[in-house]
Amino acid sequence: MAPKAIILGDFNIHFDNTRDSQVADFLKLMMVLDWVLKDGMATHGAGHTLDGIFTRPEEALYLSTTPLEWTDHALLTFKFLAKQQPIISIPQKKLIRPWRKIVVEPLKATLLHNWNDPKVSMLSPLARFNLGIKQAMDTLAPARISASRIRKKLKQPWFSQALKILQRKYRQKERCWKLNPCDAERVDLKLALNTYKEPCRVAKSDYFTCKISEAANSSRELFRTVNALTTPLGSPKVENSQDFCNKVAKFFECKVLDIYSSFRLEKKLASPSPWLTVHLHPKDPTAGAPTVPLTASDLFLDKGEEAQNEVVVEDIMCLTRFY
């Protein structure tokens, strides 16, 4: 189990009614698991406490409830303190040489001097050459230890080994262009960049398309995937969540009323009702003629069809998915 955790949601039981056996058993079970219910005000319009926040262990939460206009449940807001884990960097030591300090003429003179040294004349030609190169490097470009802290960079899941090879080739062309900024190197750099960017775009698109298809039956995973795709690193901060919720609710309410106004109805709808259905039948139906259910394609009628058909509303079925 996690040492510190928070559970919040609508448990659909009255926490304020401690005499209820179901509530008592549930709270007893949560206490056995070291979960503590945070005491708060009523979270429902009827005065009941249906929403709850459990913590483990008991921590200082600043809890407040705010009634909303568009729902019977109240808005629960709370603040808590969380320690940010430090980023652990691994110190790595490596030897570096100032290769740019090496010039051809001093290198040649140093190699000839080391080659003619009587101390190494008894060695084989290959051993003499290797020793001469090492002594020349130590003289002209002495190695030094560089301790650098390298942070582990998280790779994207769609970044494959083939894309890594293309990225390496693009970096090579970029270094060549920086050393020799001519037109030919610039053309090679642009070609390498286009060769690298297009496979990256295709790989990223295919990865998220597959993720969205897999999460088609899970709304939570679908919204998490879309949020990871569309939300930047610094997400915008909402100053007042209650105002934001009211704006969203008002937007969908206007959208629903706008859809209702486009229908030709036999009776006017004052507000969205949870027990409505829409049926389509001939304008002058005969006695006992069956009522035909309205489909999505039937909502878009031509002018000729409007003269022969009309929309009738009956209190039968739920339309909550349109609200």
XYZ file of C-alpha atoms in Angstrom:
323
model
C 0.000 0.000 0.000
C 1.071 3.577 -0.614
C 2.298 5.342 2.551
C 0.425 8.517 1.613
C -2.690 8.650 -0.544
C -5.985 10.501 -1.034
C -9.353 9.036 -2.117
C -12.201 11.370 -3.046
C -15.537 10.854 -4.762
C -19.297 10.466 -4.512
C -19.808 7.309 -2.413
C -23.640 7.649 -2.578
C -24.086 6.974 1.149
C -25.058 9.419 3.877
C -21.942 9.926 5.963
C -23.911 12.267 8.231
C -26.262 9.430 9.279
C -24.011 7.460 11.624
C -26.952 5.322 12.802
C -27.188 3.631 9.400
C -25.614 0.168 9.552
C -24.261 0.472 6.000
C -22.462 3.718 6.844
C -21.105 2.282 10.105
C -19.767 -0.852 8.393
C -18.156 1.188 5.617
C -16.431 3.580 8.029
C -15.277 0.675 10.184
C -13.740 -1.016 7.131
C -11.947 2.179 6.117
C -10.592 2.617 9.652
C -9.173 -0.916 9.557
C -7.312 0.070 6.369
C -6.004 3.244 8.092
C -8.178 5.557 6.013
C -9.450 8.693 7.781
C -12.573 10.555 6.609
C -12.177 14.314 6.575
C -15.097 16.025 8.271
C -16.855 18.549 6.096
C -20.130 20.323 5.501
C -23.124 19.018 3.571
C -22.251 18.233 -0.045
C -25.803 17.767 -1.414
C -28.672 20.152 -1.873
C -30.859 18.088 0.481
C -28.406 18.633 3.333
C -26.696 15.232 3.201
C -22.994 14.408 3.030
C -22.634 12.121 0.000
C -19.147 13.139 -1.136
C -16.165 12.322 1.016
C -12.395 12.607 1.128
C -10.293 9.873 2.752
C -6.595 10.287 3.511
C -3.844 8.017 4.768
C -2.332 8.990 7.112
C -4.329 11.853 8.563
C -2.907 15.033 7.099
C -3.789 18.708 7.289
C -6.343 19.305 4.527
C -8.056 22.668 4.174
C -11.513 21.541 2.996
C -14.360 23.800 1.844
C -17.680 23.226 0.039
C -19.403 25.615 -2.367
C -22.999 25.173 -3.711
C -23.369 25.181 -7.501
C -26.259 26.390 -9.641
C -26.277 23.623 -12.233
C -26.112 20.538 -9.957
C -27.373 19.310 -6.588
C -23.848 18.429 -5.470
C -21.493 20.994 -4.000
C -18.008 21.791 -5.224
C -15.365 20.354 -2.890
C -12.060 22.202 -2.776
C -9.129 21.312 -0.581
C -5.462 22.128 -0.210
C -2.672 19.942 1.078
C 1.089 20.102 1.373
C 3.258 17.824 -0.749
C 7.036 17.630 -0.758
C 8.641 17.706 -4.171
C 11.094 14.889 -4.705
C 14.547 16.165 -5.730
C 15.870 15.239 -9.147
C 18.733 12.816 -8.634
C 21.568 13.401 -11.044
C 24.389 10.896 -11.503
C 27.878 12.428 -11.482
C 30.005 10.983 -14.272
C 33.734 11.508 -14.668
C 35.375 11.434 -18.070
C 38.692 12.410 -19.636
C 38.633 15.204 -22.183
C 41.407 16.653 -24.351
C 41.543 20.080 -26.037
C 41.877 18.660 -29.549
C 41.669 22.095 -31.182
C 45.016 23.051 -29.661
C 46.815 20.398 -31.719
C 48.580 21.852 -34.760
C 50.210 19.784 -37.525
C 53.774 21.102 -37.321
C 54.229 20.740 -33.526
C 52.650 17.292 -33.719
C 55.094 16.216 -36.445
C 58.066 17.542 -34.503
C 56.963 15.798 -31.310
C 56.451 12.461 -33.091
C 59.912 12.624 -34.710
C 61.515 13.469 -31.389
C 59.802 10.575 -29.623
C 60.599 8.201 -32.482
C 64.327 8.952 -32.287
C 64.408 8.622 -28.517
C 67.038 5.946 -27.644
C 64.915 4.740 -24.727
C 62.274 3.322 -27.081
C 64.563 2.189 -29.890
C 64.509 -1.393 -28.602
C 60.688 -1.655 -28.944
C 58.837 -2.901 -32.002
C 57.815 -0.307 -34.616
C 54.112 -0.595 -33.647
C 54.836 -0.178 -29.929
C 57.150 2.772 -30.673
C 54.442 4.426 -32.798
C 51.723 3.959 -30.151
C 53.978 5.251 -27.397
C 54.985 8.239 -29.532
C 51.345 9.138 -30.234
C 50.481 8.911 -26.523
C 53.419 11.084 -25.500
C 52.566 13.632 -28.208
C 48.938 13.829 -27.042
C 50.025 14.233 -23.420
C 52.386 17.031 -24.424
C 50.210 19.009 -26.850
C 46.723 18.245 -25.470
C 46.984 16.946 -21.905
C 43.898 15.113 -20.698
C 41.917 16.419 -17.754
C 39.055 15.013 -15.734
C 35.673 16.638 -16.296
C 32.943 15.844 -13.785
C 29.546 16.595 -15.282
C 26.114 15.846 -13.883
C 24.014 14.257 -16.582
C 20.257 14.150 -16.029
C 18.406 11.225 -17.430
C 16.176 12.495 -20.201
C 12.909 10.638 -20.652
C 12.501 9.383 -24.191
C 9.131 9.468 -25.873
C 7.533 6.027 -26.316
C 7.224 6.555 -30.055
C 10.946 7.459 -30.434
C 12.349 4.264 -31.949
C 15.903 3.150 -32.671
C 15.507 4.036 -36.359
C 14.588 7.620 -35.421
C 17.615 7.756 -33.140
C 19.874 6.855 -36.096
C 18.261 9.585 -38.226
C 18.730 12.060 -35.388
C 22.416 11.149 -35.142
C 22.867 11.710 -38.886
C 21.116 15.066 -38.640
C 23.411 16.123 -35.772
C 26.453 15.137 -37.838
C 25.278 17.320 -40.734
C 24.635 20.149 -38.294
C 28.181 19.962 -36.933
C 29.606 19.906 -40.462
C 27.600 23.006 -41.373
C 28.794 24.849 -38.240
C 32.423 24.079 -39.091
C 31.981 25.038 -42.753
C 28.894 27.258 -43.275
C 28.732 27.040 -47.058
C 25.753 26.510 -49.372
C 26.488 22.837 -49.993
C 26.598 22.047 -46.266
C 23.406 24.053 -45.715
C 21.570 22.047 -48.397
C 22.767 18.784 -46.842
C 21.611 20.000 -43.417
C 18.114 20.872 -44.677
C 17.825 17.513 -46.433
C 18.871 15.653 -43.266
C 16.435 17.715 -41.187
C 13.493 16.929 -43.476
C 14.495 13.265 -43.562
C 14.435 13.231 -39.743
C 11.304 15.342 -39.074
C 8.866 13.510 -41.361
C 9.381 10.012 -39.813
C 9.086 11.601 -36.347
C 5.747 13.155 -37.267
C 4.453 9.880 -38.728
C 5.630 7.828 -35.728
C 4.059 10.235 -33.244
C 0.783 10.360 -35.189
C 0.589 6.569 -35.482
C 1.351 6.106 -31.771
C -1.366 8.464 -30.545
C -3.854 7.162 -33.122
C -3.315 3.658 -31.770
C -3.619 4.898 -28.170
C -6.896 6.699 -28.912
C -8.287 3.615 -30.683
C -7.370 1.392 -27.728
C -9.002 3.823 -25.273
C -12.249 4.114 -27.240
C -14.170 2.171 -24.570
C -12.543 3.947 -21.608
C -13.415 7.619 -21.356
C -10.905 8.212 -18.560
C -7.987 6.791 -20.554
C -9.196 8.571 -23.702
C -9.252 11.988 -22.032
C -5.863 11.289 -20.427
C -4.381 10.491 -23.848
C -5.902 13.549 -25.529
C -4.766 15.739 -22.629
C -1.199 14.451 -22.934
C -1.301 15.201 -26.666
C -2.815 18.703 -26.502
C -1.757 20.145 -23.137
C 1.602 21.975 -23.119
C 4.160 21.498 -20.371
C 2.998 24.609 -18.526
C -0.755 24.079 -18.329
C -2.900 27.206 -17.792
C -3.887 27.908 -14.208
C -7.608 28.291 -13.504
C -8.128 31.073 -10.973
C -11.655 30.124 -9.894
C -12.811 26.581 -10.635
C -16.441 27.410 -9.768
C -16.621 30.123 -12.448
C -14.998 27.762 -14.939
C -17.578 25.026 -14.211
C -20.435 27.505 -14.569
C -19.069 28.673 -17.935
C -18.845 25.084 -19.198
C -22.377 24.319 -17.996
C -23.725 27.518 -19.596
C -22.022 26.683 -22.888
C -23.625 23.222 -23.091
C -26.997 24.601 -21.994
C -26.964 27.147 -24.832
C -25.837 24.418 -27.213
C -28.761 22.162 -26.253
C -31.309 24.984 -26.488
C -29.912 25.906 -29.899
C -30.376 22.303 -31.090
C -33.926 22.241 -29.709
C -34.788 25.492 -31.501
C -33.826 23.937 -34.862
C -36.494 21.219 -34.479
C -40.082 21.704 -35.601
C -41.934 20.628 -32.477
C -45.627 20.104 -31.803
C -45.226 21.518 -28.304
C -42.566 23.828 -26.931
C -39.938 22.507 -24.530
C -39.358 24.854 -21.589
C -36.190 23.101 -20.453
C -34.409 19.809 -21.099
C -36.411 17.014 -19.483
C -34.906 13.668 -18.490
C -37.921 11.728 -19.855
C -38.374 12.774 -23.467
C -38.112 11.033 -26.825
C -38.659 12.224 -30.375
C -40.736 10.267 -32.953
C -41.519 10.908 -36.595
C -44.926 10.065 -38.155
C -47.022 11.209 -41.162
C -48.818 14.532 -40.811
C -52.261 12.956 -41.202
C -51.793 9.493 -39.681
C -54.546 6.959 -39.898
C -55.983 5.430 -36.782
C -53.643 2.902 -35.290
C -50.713 3.806 -37.551
C -47.402 2.843 -35.950
C -45.087 5.584 -34.716
C -41.651 5.514 -36.371
C -38.605 6.347 -34.148
C -36.623 9.360 -35.281
C -33.023 8.669 -36.340
C -30.089 11.042 -36.613
C -30.408 11.230 -40.427
C -34.122 12.119 -40.182
C -33.349 15.344 -38.311
C -32.038 16.981 -41.503
C -35.138 17.290 -43.721
C -35.410 18.944 -47.113
C -38.051 21.569 -47.782
C -40.182 19.022 -49.601
C -39.979 16.578 -46.741
C -40.955 19.216 -44.169
C -44.365 19.539 -45.793
C -45.019 15.826 -45.373
C -43.464 15.136 -41.987
C -43.275 16.761 -38.568
C -41.607 16.008 -35.273
C -43.712 14.870 -32.301
C -42.404 14.788 -28.725
C -43.659 12.147 -26.289
C -42.732 11.713 -22.603
C -41.197 8.253 -22.818
C -37.460 8.056 -23.144
C -34.361 9.761 -21.728
C -32.509 12.440 -23.720
C -29.777 13.078 -21.171
C -26.940 12.275 -23.590
C -27.848 15.428 -25.561
C -27.611 17.592 -22.408
